[in-house]
Amino acid sequence: MKFRTIVRKGGVPDQTRSLEAPSRFAVYEQIQKEGGMVVELTEEKTYFKIPEWLNITFGTGVKRSEVIRTAKNLSTMLSAGLSISRALSVIERQSSNKRLKEIVIGLSETIKNGSSFHEALTAYPKVFPEIFVAMARSGEESGSLAESLTIVALQMERSEELIRKIKGAMIYPTIVIIAVCIVGILMLIYVVPTLTSTFTSLGVQVPLATRMIVALSDFMVNNLLLVLSAIIASLVGGIVFTRSRVGSKMVLASALHLPVINELIRETYTARASRTLSSLLSSGVPVLEALSITKEVVHAQAFAEVVEEAQEHVKKGEPLSTSFSEHTKLYPILMSDMLAVGEETGKVAEMLKQIAEFYEEDVSQKTKDLSTIIEPVLMLLIGTFVGFFAVSMIAPIYSLSSAI
């Protein structure tokens, strides 16, 4: 593996070097033996880099729950008086995740070489998000790292819980729809041709609906490979499209026009933005930097643009609530009103926390209600599908038996 590193040696200006080494730890060890200190370390990529929107990753080897647990454990040990190096050593011994062990060792080595904790975290951006790094830096600068880690752990935990509830509400309908599609395809390939041959041999005149199903069945049987390829291509294309900037914006815009779903989306992003901003501000992160990080955490372009606009308002000396009050179709009126009250009383972080808690609870309740609503709708759709298929294929058989 090839690494690009910035090395510091005594009073000599920092030098940029490229090194071949089996791992990051080997680079640290080599530089340390030479009497230097690693200021920055990045792995050089030798392959062609595909666009970010097309880059589908499959995880980092460390679950978000493990990152949250690490933050909590670090906070507890730091509060008990342990040094950061010793606390990391304890976490490394306790962890059963090989990848997390490697990361913790890397953090410990970087800190021993003179870097701060938040600087060490920047070497693992896919594991420790920007909000984690920012709050760690704020905690180190203010001497309250343990408190900052507690806050970021809570923020990440609430965010994960919110996402988990929404995904949980969508699992049942997704499984049912996939099952119905698979059964429908199998029936078109194996069942319909048998009935079609019967109709043909008996010379039965079939209705339009039956002819449509028979035509679709014939096409699938004669072009099975093409159909399967089209299904796979559609799935992959759909994933790539929804990950692209234009695609994600179109999907979000469409979802915001759906009944029930639109309120769920608005409140989910409002809760995420409020929780993130509250956590950052309560940890002492400057408001402009906090808004910049919140914009990245919110991620959805339409909602992130409002946060970016709020950042511009604050730069001009205008209230934080101004931008949110101008976009009530995305962020509910309650958010801008409570933000305005928070600015008047000097308790913005507390107000944002209350907003987050309110909408997190509301989203939790609405996901339960959504599951209740989806069940009868799915049953109705499945019944319609089964009924159409049954009537289309049974009607000719019934006509034949009546003629006899």
CSV table of N, CA and C in Angstrom, one decimal, residues 279-349:
chain,number,residue,atom,x,y,z
A,279,SER,N,-26.7,20.0,19.6
A,279,SER,CA,-25.5,19.3,20.2
A,279,SER,C,-24.3,20.1,19.9
A,280,LEU,N,-24.1,20.7,18.8
A,280,LEU,CA,-22.9,21.4,18.4
A,280,LEU,C,-22.8,22.7,19.2
A,281,LEU,N,-23.9,23.4,19.3
A,281,LEU,CA,-23.9,24.7,20.0
A,281,LEU,C,-23.7,24.5,21.5
A,282,SER,N,-24.3,23.5,22.1
A,282,SER,CA,-24.2,23.2,23.5
A,282,SER,C,-22.8,22.8,23.9
A,283,SER,N,-22.0,22.3,22.9
A,283,SER,CA,-20.6,21.9,23.1
A,283,SER,C,-19.6,23.1,22.9
A,284,GLY,N,-20.2,24.2,22.5
A,284,GLY,CA,-19.3,25.4,22.3
A,284,GLY,C,-18.8,25.6,20.9
A,285,VAL,N,-19.3,24.8,19.9
A,285,VAL,CA,-18.9,25.0,18.5
A,285,VAL,C,-19.5,26.3,18.0
A,286,PRO,N,-18.7,27.2,17.4
A,286,PRO,CA,-19.2,28.5,16.8
A,286,PRO,C,-20.4,28.3,15.9
A,287,VAL,N,-21.4,29.2,15.9
A,287,VAL,CA,-22.6,29.0,15.2
A,287,VAL,C,-22.4,28.8,13.7
A,288,LEU,N,-21.5,29.5,13.1
A,288,LEU,CA,-21.3,29.3,11.6
A,288,LEU,C,-20.7,28.0,11.3
A,289,GLU,N,-19.8,27.5,12.1
A,289,GLU,CA,-19.2,26.1,11.9
A,289,GLU,C,-20.3,25.1,12.2
A,290,ALA,N,-21.1,25.3,13.2
A,290,ALA,CA,-22.2,24.4,13.6
A,290,ALA,C,-23.2,24.3,12.4
A,291,LEU,N,-23.5,25.4,11.8
A,291,LEU,CA,-24.5,25.4,10.6
A,291,LEU,C,-23.8,24.6,9.5
A,292,SER,N,-22.5,24.8,9.3
A,292,SER,CA,-21.8,24.2,8.1
A,292,SER,C,-21.9,22.6,8.3
A,293,ILE,N,-21.6,22.2,9.5
A,293,ILE,CA,-21.6,20.8,9.8
A,293,ILE,C,-23.1,20.2,9.7
A,294,THR,N,-24.0,21.0,10.3
A,294,THR,CA,-25.4,20.6,10.2
A,294,THR,C,-25.9,20.4,8.8
A,295,LYS,N,-25.4,21.2,7.9
A,295,LYS,CA,-25.8,21.1,6.5
A,295,LYS,C,-25.3,19.8,5.9
A,296,GLU,N,-24.1,19.3,6.3
A,296,GLU,CA,-23.6,18.1,5.8
A,296,GLU,C,-24.4,16.9,6.4
A,297,VAL,N,-24.8,17.0,7.7
A,297,VAL,CA,-25.5,15.9,8.4
A,297,VAL,C,-26.9,15.8,7.8
A,298,VAL,N,-27.5,16.9,7.6
A,298,VAL,CA,-28.9,16.9,7.0
A,298,VAL,C,-28.9,16.2,5.7
A,299,HIS,N,-27.9,16.5,4.8
A,299,HIS,CA,-27.7,15.8,3.6
A,299,HIS,C,-28.7,16.0,2.5
A,300,ALA,N,-30.0,15.9,2.7
A,300,ALA,CA,-31.0,16.1,1.7
A,300,ALA,C,-30.8,17.5,1.2
A,301,GLN,N,-30.7,17.7,-0.2
A,301,GLN,CA,-30.3,19.0,-0.7
A,301,GLN,C,-31.3,20.1,-0.4
A,302,ALA,N,-32.6,19.9,-0.5
A,302,ALA,CA,-33.6,20.9,-0.3
A,302,ALA,C,-33.5,21.4,1.2
A,303,PHE,N,-33.4,20.5,2.1
A,303,PHE,CA,-33.3,20.9,3.5
A,303,PHE,C,-31.9,21.5,3.9
A,304,ALA,N,-30.9,21.0,3.2
A,304,ALA,CA,-29.5,21.5,3.5
A,304,ALA,C,-29.4,22.9,2.9
A,305,GLU,N,-30.1,23.2,1.8
A,305,GLU,CA,-30.0,24.6,1.3
A,305,GLU,C,-30.6,25.6,2.2
A,306,VAL,N,-31.6,25.3,3.0
A,306,VAL,CA,-32.2,26.2,3.9
A,306,VAL,C,-31.1,26.5,5.1
A,307,VAL,N,-30.4,25.4,5.5
A,307,VAL,CA,-29.4,25.6,6.5
A,307,VAL,C,-28.3,26.5,6.0
A,308,GLU,N,-27.9,26.3,4.7
A,308,GLU,CA,-26.9,27.1,4.1
A,308,GLU,C,-27.3,28.5,4.0
A,309,GLU,N,-28.6,28.7,3.7
A,309,GLU,CA,-29.1,30.1,3.7
A,309,GLU,C,-29.1,30.7,5.0
A,310,ALA,N,-29.4,29.9,6.1
A,310,ALA,CA,-29.4,30.4,7.5
A,310,ALA,C,-28.0,30.9,7.8
A,311,GLN,N,-27.0,30.1,7.3
A,311,GLN,CA,-25.6,30.5,7.6
A,311,GLN,C,-25.3,31.8,7.0
A,312,GLU,N,-25.8,32.1,5.8
A,312,GLU,CA,-25.5,33.4,5.1
A,312,GLU,C,-26.2,34.5,5.9
A,313,HIS,N,-27.4,34.3,6.4
A,313,HIS,CA,-28.1,35.3,7.2
A,313,HIS,C,-27.3,35.6,8.5
A,314,VAL,N,-26.8,34.6,9.1
A,314,VAL,CA,-26.0,34.8,10.4
A,314,VAL,C,-24.8,35.6,10.1
A,315,LYS,N,-24.1,35.3,8.9
A,315,LYS,CA,-22.9,36.1,8.6
A,315,LYS,C,-23.2,37.6,8.4
A,316,LYS,N,-24.4,37.9,8.0
A,316,LYS,CA,-24.9,39.3,7.8
A,316,LYS,C,-25.4,39.9,9.1
A,317,GLY,N,-25.4,39.1,10.1
A,317,GLY,CA,-25.8,39.6,11.4
A,317,GLY,C,-27.3,39.5,11.6
A,318,GLU,N,-28.0,38.7,10.8
A,318,GLU,CA,-29.4,38.5,10.9
A,318,GLU,C,-29.7,37.3,11.8
A,319,PRO,N,-30.9,37.3,12.4
A,319,PRO,CA,-31.3,36.1,13.3
A,319,PRO,C,-31.2,34.8,12.5
A,320,LEU,N,-30.9,33.8,13.3
A,320,LEU,CA,-30.9,32.4,12.8
A,320,LEU,C,-32.3,31.9,12.3
A,321,SER,N,-33.3,32.4,12.9
A,321,SER,CA,-34.7,31.9,12.6
A,321,SER,C,-35.2,32.5,11.3
A,322,THR,N,-34.5,33.5,10.8
A,322,THR,CA,-35.1,34.2,9.5
A,322,THR,C,-35.2,33.2,8.4
A,323,SER,N,-34.2,32.5,8.1
A,323,SER,CA,-34.2,31.6,6.9
A,323,SER,C,-35.3,30.5,7.1
A,324,PHE,N,-35.4,29.9,8.3
A,324,PHE,CA,-36.4,28.9,8.6
A,324,PHE,C,-37.8,29.4,8.5
A,325,SER,N,-38.0,30.6,8.8
A,325,SER,CA,-39.4,31.2,8.8
A,325,SER,C,-39.8,31.5,7.3
A,326,GLU,N,-38.8,31.5,6.4
A,326,GLU,CA,-39.1,31.7,5.0
A,326,GLU,C,-39.3,30.4,4.2
A,327,HIS,N,-39.1,29.3,4.9
A,327,HIS,CA,-39.2,28.0,4.2
A,327,HIS,C,-40.1,27.0,5.1
A,328,THR,N,-41.3,27.5,5.4
A,328,THR,CA,-42.2,26.7,6.2
A,328,THR,C,-42.8,25.5,5.5
A,329,LYS,N,-42.6,25.4,4.2
A,329,LYS,CA,-43.0,24.2,3.5
A,329,LYS,C,-42.0,23.0,3.7
A,330,LEU,N,-40.8,23.3,4.2
A,330,LEU,CA,-39.8,22.3,4.5
A,330,LEU,C,-39.7,22.1,6.0
A,331,TYR,N,-39.4,23.2,6.7
A,331,TYR,CA,-39.3,23.2,8.1
A,331,TYR,C,-40.5,23.8,8.7
A,332,PRO,N,-41.2,23.1,9.6
A,332,PRO,CA,-42.5,23.6,10.2
A,332,PRO,C,-42.4,24.9,10.9
A,333,ILE,N,-43.5,25.6,10.9
A,333,ILE,CA,-43.5,27.0,11.5
A,333,ILE,C,-43.0,26.9,13.0
A,334,LEU,N,-43.3,25.8,13.7
A,334,LEU,CA,-42.9,25.7,15.1
A,334,LEU,C,-41.4,25.9,15.3
A,335,MET,N,-40.7,25.4,14.3
A,335,MET,CA,-39.2,25.5,14.5
A,335,MET,C,-38.7,27.0,14.4
A,336,SER,N,-39.2,27.7,13.5
A,336,SER,CA,-38.8,29.1,13.4
A,336,SER,C,-39.3,29.9,14.6
A,337,ASP,N,-40.5,29.7,15.0
A,337,ASP,CA,-41.1,30.4,16.2
A,337,ASP,C,-40.3,30.1,17.4
A,338,MET,N,-40.0,28.8,17.7
A,338,MET,CA,-39.2,28.5,18.9
A,338,MET,C,-37.8,29.0,18.8
A,339,LEU,N,-37.2,29.0,17.6
A,339,LEU,CA,-35.9,29.5,17.4
A,339,LEU,C,-35.8,31.0,17.7
A,340,ALA,N,-36.9,31.7,17.3
A,340,ALA,CA,-36.9,33.1,17.6
A,340,ALA,C,-37.0,33.4,19.1
A,341,VAL,N,-37.8,32.6,19.8
A,341,VAL,CA,-37.9,32.7,21.2
A,341,VAL,C,-36.5,32.4,21.9
A,342,GLY,N,-35.9,31.4,21.4
A,342,GLY,CA,-34.5,31.0,21.9
A,342,GLY,C,-33.5,32.1,21.7
A,343,GLU,N,-33.6,32.8,20.6
A,343,GLU,CA,-32.7,33.9,20.3
A,343,GLU,C,-33.0,35.1,21.2
A,344,GLU,N,-34.3,35.3,21.5
A,344,GLU,CA,-34.6,36.4,22.4
A,344,GLU,C,-34.2,36.2,23.8
A,345,THR,N,-34.2,34.9,24.2
A,345,THR,CA,-33.9,34.6,25.6
A,345,THR,C,-32.5,34.1,25.8
A,346,GLY,N,-31.7,33.9,24.7
A,346,GLY,CA,-30.3,33.5,24.7
A,346,GLY,C,-30.2,32.0,25.0
A,347,LYS,N,-31.3,31.2,24.7
A,347,LYS,CA,-31.3,29.8,24.9
A,347,LYS,C,-31.6,29.0,23.6
A,348,VAL,N,-30.8,29.3,22.6
A,348,VAL,CA,-31.0,28.7,21.3
A,348,VAL,C,-30.8,27.2,21.3
A,349,ALA,N,-29.7,26.7,22.0
A,349,ALA,CA,-29.4,25.3,22.0
A,349,ALA,C,-30.5,24.5,22.8
